[in-house]
């Protein structure tokens, strides 16, 4: 089921769009695009260059305001939380920006055993996490790909106090259709994979060895995943490798390709910026650094272009940048992260980590901060558990019906967190945030939310609608 007529990425078309001076200079085009976006209709590639080119402070403000409005209407104050779980830093590839690259002698190699993985998960569950992202380099211990499958089973098997992991997403190298089927059967949530750069020439320059050298094998991975029945996929760009304007237009082409071929686009988009990594000059000196202002533009433009696709921000960013981009469109964040295998039960070790973090705060502090800013941190996993994935999720999400599920589920999973894991200060801030949120709900949603909250108060766990 691949699209044989239109290429997934059409570089020539992207350059034409970027050269189109009418788009880049005329503020009327930008305003027109903002008006359309405010109707939650998304944006097409031709409509993005005028927004990317904005520098006039008033128009920039209008862009950010539009993104805030779209974010609010679709996602409300919910902010989904997760933590990455690095199980191995063995890797056969030579990605010049990554500490795990095969020729980097300054990194200590380690693949966790199943018992070590269980120990990491126990730590994360004790912090209150319910959703994890399993991450590994592209080389598995002797057992091969089944190492990943066994690790997934281990994660789901852990029960610790009142908690457990309810959704495990994975970020691992591209697989064959058959392997993707096995991954689906293992019960993963989202399969996540970043193209890093859609610019073929740059891709060739920064991926020097191993299977990852093959641009097309990576680009077609989501087609194979979807063919295998994984209908929640997450795509992304590693910002800093090439011109972000090119990357965004290419990302949109990738999205439209998936929509054309499978009827549904990606569930999430990740927006990592290159961070310093041990043994990587490239990571220290990104060839196309993305300024903070441009990063905010990227988040806002994505929010407007694909309003129903989640945007994920990691702890690569600083607390301040995270706060700013929550408002502009980010809907999922990691918190309390470690990027070295074993980093939760042992300690953070720079010489085994993938890259430097910008936000080192523990989960409890991130949650308190988010609640004080007016957000409802959510640990909800209901859609995935009830089979509301892929097209089913989008069908519900588009007319805004998902709110009827998301709001009560976000509130009840947040209350679970506050009762079971929060510090007294966070509990106080969180309970106040819940009250503020309840006060804004229309009566049917309020009743539904109060019913779920009451069940959690009575001691029930893992309740959702
Ligand atoms: N090895 C698999 C792969 O490359 O697809 C999956 C795991 S890899 C550790 C996850 C992601 O980390 C990569 O896709 C890349 O975007 C990101 N990454 C690598 N080095 C980075 C750096 N220095 N700063 C920020 N992100 C980085
Ligand atoms: Fe390996 Fe992934 Fe790092 Fe590349 S980005 S070196 S494939 S872990």
Short mmCIF file of C-alpha atoms and ligand atoms in Angstrom, two decimals:
data_model
loop_
_atom_site.label_atom_id
_atom_site.label_comp_id
_atom_site.label_asym_id
_atom_site.label_seq_id
_atom_site.Cartn_x
_atom_site.Cartn_y
_atom_site.Cartn_z
CA UNK A 1 0.00 0.00 0.00
CA UNK A 2 2.61 2.58 -0.91
CA UNK A 3 2.08 5.70 -2.93
CA UNK A 4 3.82 5.05 -6.23
CA UNK A 5 2.83 8.24 -8.07
CA UNK A 6 3.71 11.13 -5.77
CA UNK A 7 7.11 10.91 -4.03
CA UNK A 8 6.97 11.14 -0.24
CA UNK A 9 9.36 14.09 -0.28
CA UNK A 10 9.54 16.41 -3.29
CA UNK A 11 12.60 18.61 -2.67
CA UNK A 12 12.13 20.59 -5.88
CA UNK A 13 8.64 21.61 -4.84
CA UNK A 14 9.90 22.64 -1.39
CA UNK A 15 12.55 24.93 -2.88
CA UNK A 16 9.97 26.45 -5.20
CA UNK A 17 7.74 27.23 -2.25
CA UNK A 18 10.60 28.74 -0.29
CA UNK A 19 11.68 30.92 -3.20
CA UNK A 20 8.20 32.25 -3.84
CA UNK A 21 8.75 35.90 -2.90
CA UNK A 22 5.03 36.63 -2.90
CA UNK A 23 4.60 34.18 -0.04
CA UNK A 24 7.61 35.40 1.88
CA UNK A 25 6.93 39.14 1.82
CA UNK A 26 3.24 39.81 1.57
CA UNK A 27 1.73 40.18 5.02
CA UNK A 28 -1.76 39.79 3.48
CA UNK A 29 -0.94 36.14 2.77
CA UNK A 30 0.14 35.62 6.35
CA UNK A 31 -3.07 37.13 7.71
CA UNK A 32 -5.16 35.00 5.35
CA UNK A 33 -3.36 31.86 6.52
CA UNK A 34 -3.95 32.80 10.17
CA UNK A 35 -7.66 33.32 9.54
CA UNK A 36 -7.98 29.89 7.96
CA UNK A 37 -5.98 28.26 10.74
CA UNK A 38 -8.25 29.82 13.35
CA UNK A 39 -11.12 27.83 11.84
CA UNK A 40 -9.18 24.66 12.80
CA UNK A 41 -8.88 23.68 9.14
CA UNK A 42 -5.12 23.17 9.18
CA UNK A 43 -2.77 24.68 6.59
CA UNK A 44 -1.23 23.50 3.34
CA UNK A 45 2.44 23.78 2.37
CA UNK A 46 1.84 26.87 0.18
CA UNK A 47 0.43 28.70 3.21
CA UNK A 48 3.44 28.16 5.44
CA UNK A 49 6.27 30.27 3.87
CA UNK A 50 4.56 33.61 4.64
CA UNK A 51 4.25 32.52 8.29
CA UNK A 52 7.81 31.25 8.41
CA UNK A 53 9.07 34.58 7.06
CA UNK A 54 7.26 36.73 9.64
CA UNK A 55 9.47 39.20 11.50
CA UNK A 56 7.12 42.12 12.06
CA UNK A 57 6.42 42.10 15.84
CA UNK A 58 2.71 42.69 15.39
CA UNK A 59 2.28 39.84 12.92
CA UNK A 60 4.45 37.55 15.02
CA UNK A 61 2.18 38.30 17.93
CA UNK A 62 -0.81 37.43 15.75
CA UNK A 63 0.84 34.10 14.86
CA UNK A 64 1.43 33.24 18.52
CA UNK A 65 -2.07 34.33 19.50
CA UNK A 66 -3.58 32.13 16.78
CA UNK A 67 -1.54 29.14 17.94
CA UNK A 68 -2.61 29.74 21.56
CA UNK A 69 -6.22 29.90 20.52
CA UNK A 70 -6.06 26.66 18.47
CA UNK A 71 -4.18 24.90 21.26
CA UNK A 72 -6.77 25.97 23.81
CA UNK A 73 -9.77 24.99 21.78
CA UNK A 74 -8.50 21.51 20.92
CA UNK A 75 -6.42 20.51 23.92
CA UNK A 76 -7.75 22.78 26.66
CA UNK A 77 -5.42 22.91 29.62
CA UNK A 78 -4.35 19.25 29.44
CA UNK A 79 -0.67 18.37 29.25
CA UNK A 80 0.23 14.69 28.91
CA UNK A 81 3.33 13.51 30.81
CA UNK A 82 5.76 10.68 30.12
CA UNK A 83 9.36 9.65 30.75
CA UNK A 84 11.88 8.08 28.38
CA UNK A 85 13.28 4.67 29.34
CA UNK A 86 16.72 4.13 27.77
CA UNK A 87 17.36 0.39 27.78
CA UNK A 88 20.55 0.27 25.71
CA UNK A 89 23.17 2.57 24.21
CA UNK A 90 24.71 -0.07 21.95
CA UNK A 91 24.64 1.20 18.40
CA UNK A 92 26.09 0.18 15.02
CA UNK A 93 25.35 3.51 13.33
CA UNK A 94 27.54 6.58 13.05
CA UNK A 95 25.19 9.54 13.44
CA UNK A 96 27.60 12.40 13.94
CA UNK A 97 25.33 14.23 16.40
CA UNK A 98 24.72 11.38 18.86
CA UNK A 99 26.82 10.20 21.78
CA UNK A 100 25.77 6.59 21.13
CA UNK A 101 27.40 6.51 17.64
CA UNK A 102 29.51 3.41 17.08
CA UNK A 103 32.92 5.08 16.88
CA UNK A 104 32.49 7.18 19.99
CA UNK A 105 35.04 5.72 22.40
CA UNK A 106 34.15 8.18 25.16
CA UNK A 107 30.77 6.63 25.90
CA UNK A 108 30.36 3.68 28.25
CA UNK A 109 28.27 0.96 26.58
CA UNK A 110 25.53 -0.87 28.31
CA UNK A 111 22.39 -2.87 27.50
CA UNK A 112 20.19 -3.37 30.54
CA UNK A 113 19.21 -6.88 31.58
CA UNK A 114 15.53 -7.64 32.04
CA UNK A 115 15.93 -7.36 35.81
CA UNK A 116 17.63 -3.98 35.43
CA UNK A 117 14.81 -2.81 33.16
CA UNK A 118 12.25 -3.91 35.76
CA UNK A 119 14.18 -1.97 38.40
CA UNK A 120 14.14 1.18 36.26
CA UNK A 121 10.40 0.78 35.74
CA UNK A 122 9.80 0.33 39.47
CA UNK A 123 11.57 3.66 40.06
CA UNK A 124 9.51 5.42 37.43
CA UNK A 125 6.23 3.96 38.70
CA UNK A 126 7.14 5.05 42.24
CA UNK A 127 7.51 8.62 40.90
CA UNK A 128 3.99 8.38 39.49
CA UNK A 129 4.63 7.73 35.81
CA UNK A 130 2.07 5.77 33.78
CA UNK A 131 3.40 6.34 30.27
CA UNK A 132 6.94 5.57 29.12
CA UNK A 133 8.88 5.85 25.90
CA UNK A 134 11.31 2.96 25.40
CA UNK A 135 14.49 4.12 23.62
CA UNK A 136 17.45 2.10 22.30
CA UNK A 137 20.40 2.44 19.94
CA UNK A 138 20.39 0.37 16.75
CA UNK A 139 22.27 -2.75 17.90
CA UNK A 140 20.76 -5.24 20.23
CA UNK A 141 22.46 -7.78 22.46
CA UNK A 142 22.96 -11.30 21.04
CA UNK A 143 19.26 -12.19 21.06
CA UNK A 144 18.59 -9.49 18.42
CA UNK A 145 15.22 -7.82 17.98
CA UNK A 146 13.57 -10.16 20.51
CA UNK A 147 15.51 -8.17 23.15
CA UNK A 148 13.08 -5.32 22.44
CA UNK A 149 10.04 -7.60 22.60
CA UNK A 150 11.17 -9.11 25.90
CA UNK A 151 11.87 -5.66 27.30
CA UNK A 152 8.36 -4.48 26.42
CA UNK A 153 6.88 -7.50 28.21
CA UNK A 154 9.08 -6.72 31.23
CA UNK A 155 7.89 -3.11 31.38
CA UNK A 156 4.22 -4.13 31.34
CA UNK A 157 4.78 -6.88 33.93
CA UNK A 158 5.93 -4.51 36.69
CA UNK A 159 3.40 -3.75 39.44
CA UNK A 160 4.61 -1.44 42.15
CA UNK A 161 2.32 -0.24 44.94
CA UNK A 162 -0.83 1.20 43.38
CA UNK A 163 0.81 1.82 40.01
CA UNK A 164 1.99 0.30 36.75
CA UNK A 165 2.91 1.42 33.24
CA UNK A 166 -0.24 1.62 31.17
CA UNK A 167 1.14 2.76 27.83
CA UNK A 168 4.58 2.08 26.44
CA UNK A 169 5.61 3.96 23.30
CA UNK A 170 8.84 3.01 21.54
CA UNK A 171 11.55 4.90 19.69
CA UNK A 172 13.74 2.32 17.98
CA UNK A 173 15.30 1.83 14.55
CA UNK A 174 13.12 1.07 11.50
CA UNK A 175 11.84 -2.50 11.20
CA UNK A 176 10.47 -4.83 8.54
CA UNK A 177 6.69 -5.22 8.23
CA UNK A 178 6.93 -8.60 9.98
CA UNK A 179 8.87 -7.12 12.90
CA UNK A 180 6.41 -4.23 13.13
CA UNK A 181 3.63 -6.82 13.45
CA UNK A 182 5.45 -8.36 16.40
CA UNK A 183 5.87 -4.91 17.93
CA UNK A 184 2.16 -4.28 17.63
CA UNK A 185 1.37 -7.63 19.20
CA UNK A 186 3.65 -6.75 22.10
CA UNK A 187 1.14 -3.99 22.91
CA UNK A 188 3.04 -0.78 22.15
CA UNK A 189 1.25 2.55 22.07
CA UNK A 190 2.97 4.82 19.51
CA UNK A 191 5.87 3.81 17.28
CA UNK A 192 8.12 6.84 17.11
CA UNK A 193 10.90 7.53 14.63
CA UNK A 194 12.46 10.80 13.55
CA UNK A 195 13.76 11.30 10.03
CA UNK A 196 16.30 13.70 11.66
CA UNK A 197 16.62 15.66 8.41
CA UNK A 198 14.46 15.31 5.32
CA UNK A 199 17.23 16.95 3.26
CA UNK A 200 18.81 13.98 1.48
CA UNK A 201 22.25 15.52 0.97
CA UNK A 202 22.56 16.60 4.60
CA UNK A 203 21.25 13.20 5.70
CA UNK A 204 24.11 11.55 3.79
CA UNK A 205 26.67 13.86 5.41
CA UNK A 206 25.67 13.18 9.02
CA UNK A 207 24.93 9.44 8.87
CA UNK A 208 28.25 7.84 8.04
CA UNK A 209 27.89 4.14 8.84
CA UNK A 210 25.38 1.43 9.59
CA UNK A 211 21.83 0.79 8.40
CA UNK A 212 20.78 4.33 9.22
CA UNK A 213 22.74 5.55 6.18
CA UNK A 214 19.77 4.44 4.07
CA UNK A 215 17.53 7.54 3.87
CA UNK A 216 14.73 5.71 2.05
CA UNK A 217 14.59 2.76 4.44
CA UNK A 218 14.03 5.26 7.25
CA UNK A 219 11.60 7.46 5.34
CA UNK A 220 9.42 4.48 4.42
CA UNK A 221 9.40 3.07 7.98
CA UNK A 222 6.03 4.61 8.85
CA UNK A 223 4.47 3.04 5.75
CA UNK A 224 5.67 -0.37 6.94
CA UNK A 225 4.51 0.30 10.50
CA UNK A 226 1.06 1.29 9.29
CA UNK A 227 0.92 -1.65 6.90
CA UNK A 228 1.60 -3.85 9.91
CA UNK A 229 -1.37 -2.31 11.72
CA UNK A 230 0.41 0.18 13.99
CA UNK A 231 -1.85 3.15 13.49
CA UNK A 232 -0.36 5.52 16.06
CA UNK A 233 2.97 6.67 14.69
CA UNK A 234 5.12 9.61 15.79
CA UNK A 235 7.44 11.51 13.43
CA UNK A 236 9.98 14.24 14.07
CA UNK A 237 12.91 16.35 12.97
CA UNK A 238 16.21 16.93 14.72
CA UNK A 239 16.37 20.71 14.43
CA UNK A 240 19.83 22.17 13.82
CA UNK A 241 20.96 19.82 11.06
CA UNK A 242 19.42 21.76 8.17
CA UNK A 243 17.22 24.81 7.46
CA UNK A 244 14.11 24.46 9.64
CA UNK A 245 11.89 25.99 6.95
CA UNK A 246 12.79 23.21 4.53
CA UNK A 247 12.27 20.60 7.24
CA UNK A 248 8.79 21.80 8.17
CA UNK A 249 7.61 21.76 4.57
CA UNK A 250 9.07 18.27 4.10
CA UNK A 251 7.46 17.09 7.33
CA UNK A 252 4.12 18.30 6.01
CA UNK A 253 4.71 16.35 2.79
CA UNK A 254 5.42 13.25 4.86
CA UNK A 255 2.19 13.80 6.79
CA UNK A 256 0.12 14.29 3.64
CA UNK A 257 1.67 11.13 2.17
CA UNK A 258 0.55 9.07 5.17
CA UNK A 259 -2.91 10.64 5.04
CA UNK A 260 -3.23 9.88 1.32
CA UNK A 261 -2.01 6.33 1.69
CA UNK A 262 -3.53 5.21 4.98
CA UNK A 263 -6.31 7.72 5.60
CA UNK A 264 -4.65 9.00 8.77
CA UNK A 265 -1.53 11.00 9.54
CA UNK A 266 0.86 10.72 12.47
CA UNK A 267 -0.43 10.76 16.03
CA UNK A 268 2.44 12.96 17.22
CA UNK A 269 5.27 15.18 16.02
CA UNK A 270 8.44 15.59 18.10
CA UNK A 271 10.53 18.74 17.90
CA UNK A 272 13.98 17.97 19.36
CA UNK A 273 16.68 20.62 18.95
CA UNK A 274 20.29 19.42 18.80
CA UNK A 275 21.83 19.37 22.27
CA UNK A 276 25.49 18.92 23.22
CA UNK A 277 26.44 15.25 23.34
CA UNK A 278 29.63 13.62 24.63
CA UNK A 279 32.07 13.06 21.74
CA UNK A 280 30.10 15.03 19.15
CA UNK A 281 31.46 18.25 17.61
CA UNK A 282 28.42 18.50 15.39
CA UNK A 283 26.07 18.57 18.36
CA UNK A 284 28.15 21.33 19.96
CA UNK A 285 28.15 23.40 16.77
CA UNK A 286 24.89 22.73 14.92
CA UNK A 287 25.24 23.66 11.23
CA UNK A 288 21.79 25.36 11.24
CA UNK A 289 21.17 26.48 14.83
CA UNK A 290 17.53 27.25 15.59
CA UNK A 291 17.08 30.40 17.69
CA UNK A 292 14.57 30.51 20.54
CA UNK A 293 12.34 32.80 18.50
CA UNK A 294 12.40 30.44 15.53
CA UNK A 295 11.71 27.50 17.84
CA UNK A 296 8.57 29.22 19.10
CA UNK A 297 7.58 29.89 15.49
CA UNK A 298 8.10 26.22 14.63
CA UNK A 299 5.78 25.08 17.43
CA UNK A 300 3.16 27.70 16.54
CA UNK A 301 3.23 26.93 12.81
CA UNK A 302 2.94 23.18 13.42
CA UNK A 303 0.04 23.76 15.81
CA UNK A 304 -1.79 25.70 13.08
CA UNK A 305 -0.86 23.39 10.18
CA UNK A 306 -1.89 20.09 11.80
CA UNK A 307 -4.13 21.11 14.71
CA UNK A 308 -5.14 17.58 15.74
CA UNK A 309 -1.65 16.06 15.85
CA UNK A 310 0.01 16.01 19.27
CA UNK A 311 3.29 17.92 19.66
CA UNK A 312 5.90 16.41 21.97
CA UNK A 313 8.58 18.39 23.77
CA UNK A 314 11.37 16.71 25.70
CA UNK A 315 13.57 17.77 28.59
CA UNK A 316 16.18 18.87 26.04
CA UNK A 317 14.56 22.29 26.42
CA UNK A 318 14.89 24.58 29.46
CA UNK A 319 11.98 25.09 31.89
CA UNK A 320 11.34 28.56 30.42
CA UNK A 321 11.18 27.44 26.83
CA UNK A 322 8.95 24.56 27.92
CA UNK A 323 6.54 26.95 29.65
CA UNK A 324 6.36 29.19 26.58
CA UNK A 325 5.75 26.40 24.12
CA UNK A 326 3.06 24.66 26.25
CA UNK A 327 0.93 27.70 25.50
CA UNK A 328 1.76 27.69 21.79
CA UNK A 329 0.89 24.12 21.03
CA UNK A 330 2.88 21.47 22.87
CA UNK A 331 0.53 18.76 24.18
CA UNK A 332 2.91 16.13 25.60
CA UNK A 333 6.09 16.54 27.63
CA UNK A 334 8.64 14.29 29.21
CA UNK A 335 9.65 15.02 32.79
CA UNK A 336 12.29 13.90 35.26
CA UNK A 337 14.20 12.28 32.37
CA UNK A 338 17.53 10.44 32.27
CA UNK A 339 19.10 9.50 28.94
CA UNK A 340 21.61 6.92 30.19
CA UNK A 341 20.54 3.28 30.52
CA UNK A 342 20.09 2.61 34.25
CA UNK A 343 19.83 6.35 34.97
CA UNK A 344 16.76 6.14 37.23
CA UNK A 345 17.73 3.38 39.63
CA UNK A 346 21.42 4.28 39.65
CA UNK A 347 22.39 7.81 38.67
CA UNK A 348 22.72 10.22 35.80
CA UNK A 349 26.09 9.67 34.10
CA UNK A 350 27.22 12.09 31.43
CA UNK A 351 29.56 9.59 29.81
CA UNK A 352 26.74 7.11 29.20
CA UNK A 353 24.02 9.63 28.33
CA UNK A 354 22.74 10.44 24.88
CA UNK A 355 22.76 14.21 25.21
CA UNK A 356 22.59 16.98 27.79
CA UNK A 357 19.25 17.90 29.31
CA UNK A 358 17.91 21.42 29.62
CA UNK A 359 15.37 20.62 32.33
CA UNK A 360 16.66 18.62 35.31
CA UNK A 361 13.66 19.07 37.60
CA UNK A 362 12.01 15.99 39.11
CA UNK A 363 8.50 15.02 37.98
CA UNK A 364 6.88 16.42 41.13
CA UNK A 365 8.35 19.88 40.49
CA UNK A 366 7.42 19.91 36.80
CA UNK A 367 3.86 18.96 37.75
CA UNK A 368 3.59 21.65 40.40
CA UNK A 369 4.90 24.26 37.97
CA UNK A 370 2.45 23.15 35.25
CA UNK A 371 -0.49 23.17 37.68
CA UNK A 372 0.43 26.64 38.91
CA UNK A 373 0.52 27.82 35.30
CA UNK A 374 -3.05 26.61 34.87
CA UNK A 375 -2.44 23.24 33.19
CA UNK A 376 -3.88 19.85 34.10
CA UNK A 377 -1.03 17.33 33.93
CA UNK A 378 -2.55 14.15 32.54
CA UNK A 379 -1.46 10.51 32.77
CA UNK A 380 -4.41 9.35 30.70
CA UNK A 381 -4.02 6.22 28.59
CA UNK A 382 -7.73 5.63 27.89
CA UNK A 383 -7.78 6.02 24.09
CA UNK A 384 -5.14 3.41 23.56
CA UNK A 385 -6.74 1.02 26.07
CA UNK A 386 -10.16 1.40 24.43
CA UNK A 387 -8.80 1.05 20.89
CA UNK A 388 -9.37 4.71 20.05
CA UNK A 389 -6.23 4.91 17.91
CA UNK A 390 -5.36 5.94 14.34
CA UNK A 391 -8.41 6.86 12.28
CA UNK A 392 -10.83 6.22 15.18
CA UNK A 393 -8.95 8.74 17.32
CA UNK A 394 -8.87 11.34 14.53
CA UNK A 395 -12.60 10.85 13.79
CA UNK A 396 -13.34 11.65 17.41
CA UNK A 397 -10.71 14.37 17.72
CA UNK A 398 -11.67 16.39 14.66
CA UNK A 399 -15.15 17.48 15.68
CA UNK A 400 -13.85 18.12 19.19
CA UNK A 401 -15.73 15.16 20.69
CA UNK A 402 -12.61 13.80 22.28
CA UNK A 403 -12.90 16.54 24.91
CA UNK A 404 -15.79 14.64 26.45
CA UNK A 405 -13.35 11.82 27.20
CA UNK A 406 -10.08 13.66 27.65
CA UNK A 407 -11.17 16.17 30.25
CA UNK A 408 -12.60 13.71 32.82
CA UNK A 409 -9.75 11.25 32.17
CA UNK A 410 -7.10 13.93 32.55
CA UNK A 411 -8.63 15.14 35.81
CA UNK A 412 -9.00 11.65 37.27
CA UNK A 413 -5.47 10.51 36.38
CA UNK A 414 -4.11 13.79 37.76
CA UNK A 415 -5.99 13.21 41.01
CA UNK A 416 -4.57 9.66 41.16
CA UNK A 417 -1.12 11.19 40.91
CA UNK A 418 -1.82 13.80 43.57
CA UNK A 419 -3.19 11.24 46.05
CA UNK A 420 -0.56 8.55 45.48
CA UNK A 421 2.68 10.33 44.70
CA UNK A 422 2.68 14.12 45.06
CA UNK A 423 4.53 16.15 47.69
CA UNK A 424 2.21 18.20 49.96
CA UNK A 425 2.95 21.44 48.04
CA UNK A 426 2.26 19.82 44.68
CA UNK A 427 -0.91 18.23 45.99
CA UNK A 428 -2.15 21.60 47.15
CA UNK A 429 -1.32 23.28 43.82
CA UNK A 430 -2.84 20.35 41.91
CA UNK A 431 -6.09 20.26 43.85
CA UNK A 432 -6.49 23.99 43.29
CA UNK A 433 -5.90 23.47 39.53
CA UNK A 434 -8.56 20.74 39.47
CA UNK A 435 -11.07 23.03 41.18
CA UNK A 436 -10.31 25.85 38.73
CA UNK A 437 -10.77 23.49 35.82
CA UNK A 438 -14.06 22.07 37.15
CA UNK A 439 -15.42 25.60 37.48
CA UNK A 440 -15.09 26.09 33.70
CA UNK A 441 -16.88 22.91 32.58
CA UNK A 442 -20.35 22.77 31.06
CA UNK A 443 -22.82 20.75 33.22
CA UNK A 444 -22.69 17.35 31.39
CA UNK A 445 -18.89 17.32 31.36
CA UNK A 446 -18.78 18.50 34.94
CA UNK A 447 -21.05 15.63 36.08
CA UNK A 448 -18.97 13.07 34.19
CA UNK A 449 -15.74 14.47 35.65
CA UNK A 450 -17.09 14.58 39.20
CA UNK A 451 -18.20 10.94 38.94
CA UNK A 452 -14.73 9.80 37.88
CA UNK A 453 -13.01 11.97 40.50
CA UNK A 454 -15.26 10.55 43.22
CA UNK A 455 -14.27 7.01 42.24
CA UNK A 456 -10.59 7.92 42.54
CA UNK A 457 -11.23 9.58 45.91
CA UNK A 458 -12.90 6.34 47.09
CA UNK A 459 -9.68 4.48 46.26
CA UNK A 460 -10.42 3.10 42.81
CA UNK A 461 -7.54 3.33 40.36
CA UNK A 462 -7.23 3.23 36.56
CA UNK A 463 -10.76 4.46 35.92
CA UNK A 464 -11.52 6.12 32.58
CA UNK A 465 -14.23 6.81 30.07
N1 LIG B 1 18.52 4.72 17.61
C1 LIG B 1 17.21 5.02 17.14
C2 LIG B 1 17.21 6.08 16.08
O1 LIG B 1 18.22 6.73 15.89
O2 LIG B 1 16.18 6.24 15.47
C3 LIG B 1 16.28 5.46 18.22
C4 LIG B 1 16.81 6.12 19.44
S1 LIG B 1 17.69 7.64 19.19
C5 LIG B 1 18.52 7.54 20.70
C6 LIG B 1 16.38 8.83 19.45
C7 LIG B 1 16.58 10.21 18.89
O3 LIG B 1 17.52 10.95 19.65
C8 LIG B 1 17.13 10.31 17.50
O4 LIG B 1 16.15 10.04 16.54
C9 LIG B 1 17.65 11.74 17.45
O5 LIG B 1 16.70 12.61 16.87
C10 LIG B 1 17.79 12.12 18.91
N2 LIG B 1 19.15 12.63 19.20
C11 LIG B 1 20.33 12.04 18.93
N3 LIG B 1 21.35 12.84 19.30
C12 LIG B 1 20.82 13.98 19.78
C13 LIG B 1 21.37 15.20 20.29
N4 LIG B 1 22.67 15.41 20.36
N5 LIG B 1 20.51 16.16 20.71
C14 LIG B 1 19.18 15.97 20.65
N6 LIG B 1 18.61 14.84 20.18
C15 LIG B 1 19.41 13.85 19.74
FE1 LIG B 2 22.47 5.19 17.20
FE2 LIG B 2 20.06 6.39 17.16
FE3 LIG B 2 22.20 7.61 18.23
FE4 LIG B 2 22.10 7.27 15.63
S1 LIG B 2 20.67 8.50 16.88
S2 LIG B 2 23.91 6.86 16.92
S3 LIG B 2 21.05 5.31 15.49
S4 LIG B 2 21.23 5.77 18.97
#
